[in-house]
Each structure stands twice: as C-alpha cells, then as structure tokens.
PDB file of N, CA and C in Angstrom:
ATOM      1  N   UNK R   4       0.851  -1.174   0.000  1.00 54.00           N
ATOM      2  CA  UNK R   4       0.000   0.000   0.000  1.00 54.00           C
ATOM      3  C   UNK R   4       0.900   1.241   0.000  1.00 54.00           C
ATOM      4  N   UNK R   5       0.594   1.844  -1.415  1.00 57.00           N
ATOM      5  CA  UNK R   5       1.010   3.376  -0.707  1.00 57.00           C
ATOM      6  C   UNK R   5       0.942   4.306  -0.411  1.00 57.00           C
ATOM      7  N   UNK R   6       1.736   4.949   0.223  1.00 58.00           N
ATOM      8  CA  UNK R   6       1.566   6.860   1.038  1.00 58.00           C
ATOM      9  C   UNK R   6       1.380   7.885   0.290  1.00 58.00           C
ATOM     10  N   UNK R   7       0.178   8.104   0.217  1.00 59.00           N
ATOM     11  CA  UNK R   7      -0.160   9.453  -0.664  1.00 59.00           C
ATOM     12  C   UNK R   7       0.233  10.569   0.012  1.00 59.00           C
ATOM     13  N   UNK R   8       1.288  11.368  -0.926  1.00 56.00           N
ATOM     14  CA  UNK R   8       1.473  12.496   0.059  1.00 56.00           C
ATOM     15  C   UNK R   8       0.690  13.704  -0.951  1.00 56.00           C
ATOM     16  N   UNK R   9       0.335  14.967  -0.092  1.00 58.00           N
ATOM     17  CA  UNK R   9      -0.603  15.824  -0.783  1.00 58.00           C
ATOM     18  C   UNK R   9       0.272  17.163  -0.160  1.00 58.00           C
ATOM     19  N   UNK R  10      -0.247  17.662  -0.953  1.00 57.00           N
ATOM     20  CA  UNK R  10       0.693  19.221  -1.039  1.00 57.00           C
ATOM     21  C   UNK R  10       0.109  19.703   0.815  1.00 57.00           C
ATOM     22  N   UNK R  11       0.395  20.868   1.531  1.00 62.00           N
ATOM     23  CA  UNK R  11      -0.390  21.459   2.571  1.00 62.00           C
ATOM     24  C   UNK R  11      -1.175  22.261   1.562  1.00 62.00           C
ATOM     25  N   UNK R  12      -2.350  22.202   2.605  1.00 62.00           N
ATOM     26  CA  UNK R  12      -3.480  23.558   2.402  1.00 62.00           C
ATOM     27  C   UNK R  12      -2.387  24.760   3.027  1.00 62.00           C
ATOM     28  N   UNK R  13      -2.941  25.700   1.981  1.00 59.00           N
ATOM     29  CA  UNK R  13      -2.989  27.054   2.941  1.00 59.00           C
ATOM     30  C   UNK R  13      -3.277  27.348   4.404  1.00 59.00           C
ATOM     31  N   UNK R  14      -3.904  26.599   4.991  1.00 60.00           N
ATOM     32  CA  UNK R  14      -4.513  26.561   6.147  1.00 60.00           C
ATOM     33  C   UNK R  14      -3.237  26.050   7.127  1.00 60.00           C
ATOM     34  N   UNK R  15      -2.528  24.947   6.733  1.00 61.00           N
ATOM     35  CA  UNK R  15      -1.546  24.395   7.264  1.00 61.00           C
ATOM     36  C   UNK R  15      -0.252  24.896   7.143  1.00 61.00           C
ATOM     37  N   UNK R  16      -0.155  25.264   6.265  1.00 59.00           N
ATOM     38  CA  UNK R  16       1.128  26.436   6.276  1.00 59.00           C
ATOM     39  C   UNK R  16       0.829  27.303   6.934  1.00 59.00           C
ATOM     40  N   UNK R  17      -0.010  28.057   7.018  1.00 56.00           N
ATOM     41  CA  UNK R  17      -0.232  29.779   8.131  1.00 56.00           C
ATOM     42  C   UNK R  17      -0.151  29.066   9.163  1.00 56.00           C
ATOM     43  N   UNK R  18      -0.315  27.742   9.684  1.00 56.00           N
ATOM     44  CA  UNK R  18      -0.336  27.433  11.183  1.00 56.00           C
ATOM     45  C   UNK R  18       1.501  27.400  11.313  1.00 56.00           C
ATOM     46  N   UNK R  19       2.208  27.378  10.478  1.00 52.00           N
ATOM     47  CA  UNK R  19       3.524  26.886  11.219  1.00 52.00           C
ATOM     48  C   UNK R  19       3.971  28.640  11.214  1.00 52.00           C
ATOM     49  N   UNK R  20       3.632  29.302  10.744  1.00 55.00           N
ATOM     50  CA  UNK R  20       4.041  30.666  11.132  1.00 55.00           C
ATOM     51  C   UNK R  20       3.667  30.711  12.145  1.00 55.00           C
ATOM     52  N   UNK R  21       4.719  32.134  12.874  1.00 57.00           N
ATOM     53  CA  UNK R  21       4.418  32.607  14.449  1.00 57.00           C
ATOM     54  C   UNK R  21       2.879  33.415  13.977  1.00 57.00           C
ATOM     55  N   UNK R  22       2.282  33.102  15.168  1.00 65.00           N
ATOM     56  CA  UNK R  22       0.924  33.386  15.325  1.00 65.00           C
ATOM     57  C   UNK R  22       1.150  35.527  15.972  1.00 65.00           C
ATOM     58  N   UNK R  23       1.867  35.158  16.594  1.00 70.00           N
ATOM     59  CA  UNK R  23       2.043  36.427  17.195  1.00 70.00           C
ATOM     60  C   UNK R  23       3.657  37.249  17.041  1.00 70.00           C
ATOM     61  N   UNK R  24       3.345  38.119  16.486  1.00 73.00           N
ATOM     62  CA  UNK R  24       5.422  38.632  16.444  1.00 73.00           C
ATOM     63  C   UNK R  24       4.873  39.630  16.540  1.00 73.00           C
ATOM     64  N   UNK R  25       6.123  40.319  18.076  1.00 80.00           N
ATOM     65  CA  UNK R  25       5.937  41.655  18.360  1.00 80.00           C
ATOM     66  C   UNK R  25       6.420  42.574  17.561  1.00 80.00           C
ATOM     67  N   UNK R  26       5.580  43.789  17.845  1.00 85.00           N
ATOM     68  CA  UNK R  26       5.508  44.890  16.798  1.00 85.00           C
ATOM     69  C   UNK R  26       5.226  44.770  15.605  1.00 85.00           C
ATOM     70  N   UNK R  27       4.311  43.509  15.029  1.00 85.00           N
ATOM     71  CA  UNK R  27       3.674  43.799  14.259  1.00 85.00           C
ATOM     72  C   UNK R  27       2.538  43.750  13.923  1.00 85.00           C
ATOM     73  N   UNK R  28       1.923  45.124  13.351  1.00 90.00           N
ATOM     74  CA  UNK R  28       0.197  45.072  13.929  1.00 90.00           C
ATOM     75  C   UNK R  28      -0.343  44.484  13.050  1.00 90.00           C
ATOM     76  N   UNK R  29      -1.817  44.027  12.979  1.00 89.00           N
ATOM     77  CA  UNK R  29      -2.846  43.696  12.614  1.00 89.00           C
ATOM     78  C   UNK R  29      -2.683  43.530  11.143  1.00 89.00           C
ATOM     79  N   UNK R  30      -2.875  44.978  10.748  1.00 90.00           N
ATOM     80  CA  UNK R  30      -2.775  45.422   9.431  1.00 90.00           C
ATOM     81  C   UNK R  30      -1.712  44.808   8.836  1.00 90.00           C
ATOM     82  N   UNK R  31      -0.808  44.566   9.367  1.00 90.00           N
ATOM     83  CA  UNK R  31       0.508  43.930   8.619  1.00 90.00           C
ATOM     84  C   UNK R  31       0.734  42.604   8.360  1.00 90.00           C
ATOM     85  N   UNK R  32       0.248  41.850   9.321  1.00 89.00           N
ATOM     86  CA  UNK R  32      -0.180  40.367   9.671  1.00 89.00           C
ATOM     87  C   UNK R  32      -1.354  40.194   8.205  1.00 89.00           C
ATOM     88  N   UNK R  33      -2.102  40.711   8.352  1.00 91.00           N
ATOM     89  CA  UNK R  33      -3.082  40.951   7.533  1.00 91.00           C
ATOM     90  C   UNK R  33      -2.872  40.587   5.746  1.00 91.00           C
ATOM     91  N   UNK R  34      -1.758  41.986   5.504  1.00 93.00           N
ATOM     92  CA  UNK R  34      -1.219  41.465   4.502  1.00 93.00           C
ATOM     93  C   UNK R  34      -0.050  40.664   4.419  1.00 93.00           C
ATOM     94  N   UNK R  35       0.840  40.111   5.406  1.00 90.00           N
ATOM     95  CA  UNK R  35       1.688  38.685   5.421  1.00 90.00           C
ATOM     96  C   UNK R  35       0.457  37.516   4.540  1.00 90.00           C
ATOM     97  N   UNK R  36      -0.581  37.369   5.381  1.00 91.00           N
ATOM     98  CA  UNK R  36      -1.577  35.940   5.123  1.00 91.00           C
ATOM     99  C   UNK R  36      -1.964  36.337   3.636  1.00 91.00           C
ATOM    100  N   UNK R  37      -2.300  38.042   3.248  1.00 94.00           N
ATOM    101  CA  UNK R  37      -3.148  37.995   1.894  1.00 94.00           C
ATOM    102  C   UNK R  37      -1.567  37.718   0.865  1.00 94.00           C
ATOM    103  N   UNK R  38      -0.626  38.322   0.959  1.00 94.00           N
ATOM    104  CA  UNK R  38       0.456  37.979   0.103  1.00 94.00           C
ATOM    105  C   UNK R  38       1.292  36.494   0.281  1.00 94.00           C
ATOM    106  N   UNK R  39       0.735  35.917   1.535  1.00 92.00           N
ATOM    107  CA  UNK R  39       1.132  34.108   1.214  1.00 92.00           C
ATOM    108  C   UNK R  39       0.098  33.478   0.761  1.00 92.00           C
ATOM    109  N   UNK R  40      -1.404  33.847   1.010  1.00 94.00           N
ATOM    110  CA  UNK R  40      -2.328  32.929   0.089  1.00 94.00           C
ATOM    111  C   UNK R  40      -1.869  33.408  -1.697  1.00 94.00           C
ATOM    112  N   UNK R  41      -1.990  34.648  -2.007  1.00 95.00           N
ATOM    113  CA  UNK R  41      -1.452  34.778  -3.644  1.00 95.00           C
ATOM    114  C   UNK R  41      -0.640  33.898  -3.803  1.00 95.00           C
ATOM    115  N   UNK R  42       0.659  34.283  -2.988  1.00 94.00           N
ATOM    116  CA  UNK R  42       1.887  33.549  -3.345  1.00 94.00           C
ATOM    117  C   UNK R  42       1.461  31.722  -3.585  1.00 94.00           C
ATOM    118  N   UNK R  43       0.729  31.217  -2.623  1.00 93.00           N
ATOM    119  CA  UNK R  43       0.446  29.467  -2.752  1.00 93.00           C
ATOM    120  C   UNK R  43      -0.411  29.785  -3.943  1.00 93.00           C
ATOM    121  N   UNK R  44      -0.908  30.326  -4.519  1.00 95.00           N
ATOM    122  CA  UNK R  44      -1.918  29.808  -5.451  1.00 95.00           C
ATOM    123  C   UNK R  44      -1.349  30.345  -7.110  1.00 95.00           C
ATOM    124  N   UNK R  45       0.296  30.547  -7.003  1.00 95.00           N
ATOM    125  CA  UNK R  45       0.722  31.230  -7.884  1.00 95.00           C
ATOM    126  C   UNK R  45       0.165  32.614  -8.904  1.00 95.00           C
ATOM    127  N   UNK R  46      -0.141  33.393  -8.149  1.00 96.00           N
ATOM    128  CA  UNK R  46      -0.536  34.850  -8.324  1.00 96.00           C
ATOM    129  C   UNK R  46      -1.863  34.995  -8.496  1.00 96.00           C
ATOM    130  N   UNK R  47      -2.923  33.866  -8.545  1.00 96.00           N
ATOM    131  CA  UNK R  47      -4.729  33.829  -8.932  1.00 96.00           C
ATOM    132  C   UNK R  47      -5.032  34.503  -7.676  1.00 96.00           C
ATOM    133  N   UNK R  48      -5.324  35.699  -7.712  1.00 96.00           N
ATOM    134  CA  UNK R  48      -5.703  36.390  -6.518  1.00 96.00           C
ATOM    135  C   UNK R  48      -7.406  36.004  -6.319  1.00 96.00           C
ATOM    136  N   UNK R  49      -7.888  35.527  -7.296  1.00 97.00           N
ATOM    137  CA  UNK R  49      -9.609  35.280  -7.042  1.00 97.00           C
ATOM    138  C   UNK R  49      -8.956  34.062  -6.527  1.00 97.00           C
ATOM    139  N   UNK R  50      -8.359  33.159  -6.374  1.00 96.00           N
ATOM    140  CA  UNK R  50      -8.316  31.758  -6.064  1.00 96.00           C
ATOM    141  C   UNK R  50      -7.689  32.208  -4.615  1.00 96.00           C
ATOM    142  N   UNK R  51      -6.966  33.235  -4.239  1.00 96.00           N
ATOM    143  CA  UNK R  51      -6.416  33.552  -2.386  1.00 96.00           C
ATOM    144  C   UNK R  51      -7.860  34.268  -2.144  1.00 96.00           C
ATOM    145  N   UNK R  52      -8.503  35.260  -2.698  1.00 96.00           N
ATOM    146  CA  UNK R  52      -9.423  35.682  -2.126  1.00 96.00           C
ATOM    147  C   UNK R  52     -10.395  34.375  -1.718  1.00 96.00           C
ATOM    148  N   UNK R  53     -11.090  34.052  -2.402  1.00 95.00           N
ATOM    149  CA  UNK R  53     -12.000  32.520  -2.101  1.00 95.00           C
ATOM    150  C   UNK R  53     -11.180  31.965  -0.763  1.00 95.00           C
ATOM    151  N   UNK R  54     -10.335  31.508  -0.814  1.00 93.00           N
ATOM    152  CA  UNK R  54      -9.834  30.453   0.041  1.00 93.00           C
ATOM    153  C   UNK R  54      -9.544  31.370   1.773  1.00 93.00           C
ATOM    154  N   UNK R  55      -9.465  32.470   1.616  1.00 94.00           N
ATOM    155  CA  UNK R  55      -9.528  33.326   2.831  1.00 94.00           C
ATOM    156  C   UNK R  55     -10.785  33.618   3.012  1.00 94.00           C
ATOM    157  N   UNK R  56     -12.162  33.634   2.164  1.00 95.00           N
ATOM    158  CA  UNK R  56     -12.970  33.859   2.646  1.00 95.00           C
ATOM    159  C   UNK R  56     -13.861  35.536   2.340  1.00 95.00           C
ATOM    160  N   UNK R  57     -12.547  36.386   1.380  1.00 96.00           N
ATOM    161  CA  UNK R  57     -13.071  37.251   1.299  1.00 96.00           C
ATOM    162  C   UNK R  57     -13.291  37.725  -0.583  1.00 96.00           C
ATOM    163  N   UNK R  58     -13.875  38.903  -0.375  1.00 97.00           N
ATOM    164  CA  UNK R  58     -14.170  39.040  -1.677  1.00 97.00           C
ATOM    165  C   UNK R  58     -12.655  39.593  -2.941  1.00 97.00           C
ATOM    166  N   UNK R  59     -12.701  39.036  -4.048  1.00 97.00           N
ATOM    167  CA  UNK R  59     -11.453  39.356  -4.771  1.00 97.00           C
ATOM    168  C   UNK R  59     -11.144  41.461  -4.642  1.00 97.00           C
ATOM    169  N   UNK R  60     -12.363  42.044  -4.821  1.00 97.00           N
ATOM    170  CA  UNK R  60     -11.553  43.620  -4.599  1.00 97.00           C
ATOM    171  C   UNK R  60     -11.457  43.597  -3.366  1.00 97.00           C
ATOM    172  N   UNK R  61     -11.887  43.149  -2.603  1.00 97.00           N
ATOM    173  CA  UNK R  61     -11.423  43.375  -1.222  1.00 97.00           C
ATOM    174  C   UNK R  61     -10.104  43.310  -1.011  1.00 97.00           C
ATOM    175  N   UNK R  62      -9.485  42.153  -1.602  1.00 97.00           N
ATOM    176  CA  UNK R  62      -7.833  41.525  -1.571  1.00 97.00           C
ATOM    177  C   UNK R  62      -7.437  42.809  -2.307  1.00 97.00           C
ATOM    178  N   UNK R  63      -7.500  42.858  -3.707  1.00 96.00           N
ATOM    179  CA  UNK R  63      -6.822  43.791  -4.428  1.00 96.00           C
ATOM    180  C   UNK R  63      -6.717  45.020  -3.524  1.00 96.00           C
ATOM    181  N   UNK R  64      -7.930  45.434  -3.070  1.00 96.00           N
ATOM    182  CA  UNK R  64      -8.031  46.859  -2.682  1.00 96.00           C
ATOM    183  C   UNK R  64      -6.931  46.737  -1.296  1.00 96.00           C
ATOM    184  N   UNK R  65      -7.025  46.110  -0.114  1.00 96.00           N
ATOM    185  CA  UNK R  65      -5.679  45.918   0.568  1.00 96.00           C
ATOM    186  C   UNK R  65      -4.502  45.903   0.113  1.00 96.00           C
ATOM    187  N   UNK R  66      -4.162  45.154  -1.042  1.00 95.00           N
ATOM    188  CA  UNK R  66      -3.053  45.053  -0.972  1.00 95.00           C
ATOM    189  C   UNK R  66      -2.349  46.086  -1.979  1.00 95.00           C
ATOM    190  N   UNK R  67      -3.412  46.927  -2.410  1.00 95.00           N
ATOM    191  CA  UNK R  67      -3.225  48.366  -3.022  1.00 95.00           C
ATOM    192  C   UNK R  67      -3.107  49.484  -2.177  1.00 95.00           C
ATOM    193  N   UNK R  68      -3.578  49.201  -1.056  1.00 93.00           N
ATOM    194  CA  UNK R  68      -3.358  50.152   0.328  1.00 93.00           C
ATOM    195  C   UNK R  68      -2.480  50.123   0.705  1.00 93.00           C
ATOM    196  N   UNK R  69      -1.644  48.869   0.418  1.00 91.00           N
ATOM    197  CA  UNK R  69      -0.325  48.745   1.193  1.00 91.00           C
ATOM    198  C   UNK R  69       0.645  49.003   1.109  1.00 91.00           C
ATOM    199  N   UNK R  70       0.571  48.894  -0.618  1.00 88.00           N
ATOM    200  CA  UNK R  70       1.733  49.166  -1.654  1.00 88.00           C
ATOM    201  C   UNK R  70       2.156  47.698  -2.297  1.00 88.00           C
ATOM    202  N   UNK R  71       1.657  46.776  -1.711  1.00 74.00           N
ATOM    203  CA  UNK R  71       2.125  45.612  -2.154  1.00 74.00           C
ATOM    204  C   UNK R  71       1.231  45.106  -3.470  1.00 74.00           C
ATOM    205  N   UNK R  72       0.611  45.771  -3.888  1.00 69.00           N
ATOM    206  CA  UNK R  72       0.165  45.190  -5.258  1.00 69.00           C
ATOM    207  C   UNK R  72       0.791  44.975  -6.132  1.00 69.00           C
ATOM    208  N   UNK R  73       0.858  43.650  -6.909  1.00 59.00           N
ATOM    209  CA  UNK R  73       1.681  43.898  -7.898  1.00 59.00           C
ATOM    210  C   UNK R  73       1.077  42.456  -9.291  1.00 59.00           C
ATOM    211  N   UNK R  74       1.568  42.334 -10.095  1.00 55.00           N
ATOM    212  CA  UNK R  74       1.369  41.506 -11.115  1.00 55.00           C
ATOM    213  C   UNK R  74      -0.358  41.294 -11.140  1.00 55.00           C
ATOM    214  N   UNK R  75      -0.692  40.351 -12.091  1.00 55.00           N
ATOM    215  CA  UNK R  75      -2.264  40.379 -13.272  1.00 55.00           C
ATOM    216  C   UNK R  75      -2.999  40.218 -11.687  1.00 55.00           C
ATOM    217  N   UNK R  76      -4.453  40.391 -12.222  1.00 55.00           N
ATOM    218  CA  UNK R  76      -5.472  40.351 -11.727  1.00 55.00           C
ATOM    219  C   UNK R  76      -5.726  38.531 -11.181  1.00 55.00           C
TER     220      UNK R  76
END
C-alpha cells in the first residue's frame, strides 16, 4: 500500500508561522496571510481571495493600500 502524500493547504502552512510577532500590527499580519495565500496559489488572486474567505476587490483593494500590489489580476 502506498503513502499518498498531498501538497499542505494554505490553512496548514499559516499554522507553522508565528501566530504572534511583536511589533507587528494587525494590518501587517493581515497582509503577510493575503500575500502568502497569492503567493500558494501562484498569483490567482480570485483563487487567495476565495480560500480566505473574502471578496477578490477586497484583496486587491488591501493590498493596493499597502503598496504591495503587484502583477495580473
């Protein structure tokens, strides 16, 4: 029999990050998780928005606030 191995969810990767690092707020944490879900889903920002739960301009529009916007839709 063999061992299927399967990629991690997104879900399982954000758990091995520190949950808490001082001095950095909310907002910043915020976009760490929205620029590692893009990053796992190789830049489909509708495919990180979905999987976080929120709406695709919502993502864009953060991460246009931030300065971190960058590459296709």
């Amino acid at each position: 029999e063999s061992l299927e191995l399967r990629p991690a969810t997104m879900a399982e990767r954000m758990q091995e990050d520190e949950v808490y690092l001082p001095g950095l707020t909310m907002e910043r944490r915020e976009i760490r998780i929205i620029r590692a879900a893009v990053d796992w889903h190789k830049g489909d920002k509708e495919a990180a928005a979905k999987e976080l739960g929120i709406g695709h301009s919502t993502l864009k529009r953060k991460l246009k606030e931030s300065g971190a916007e960058g590459g296709p839709d």
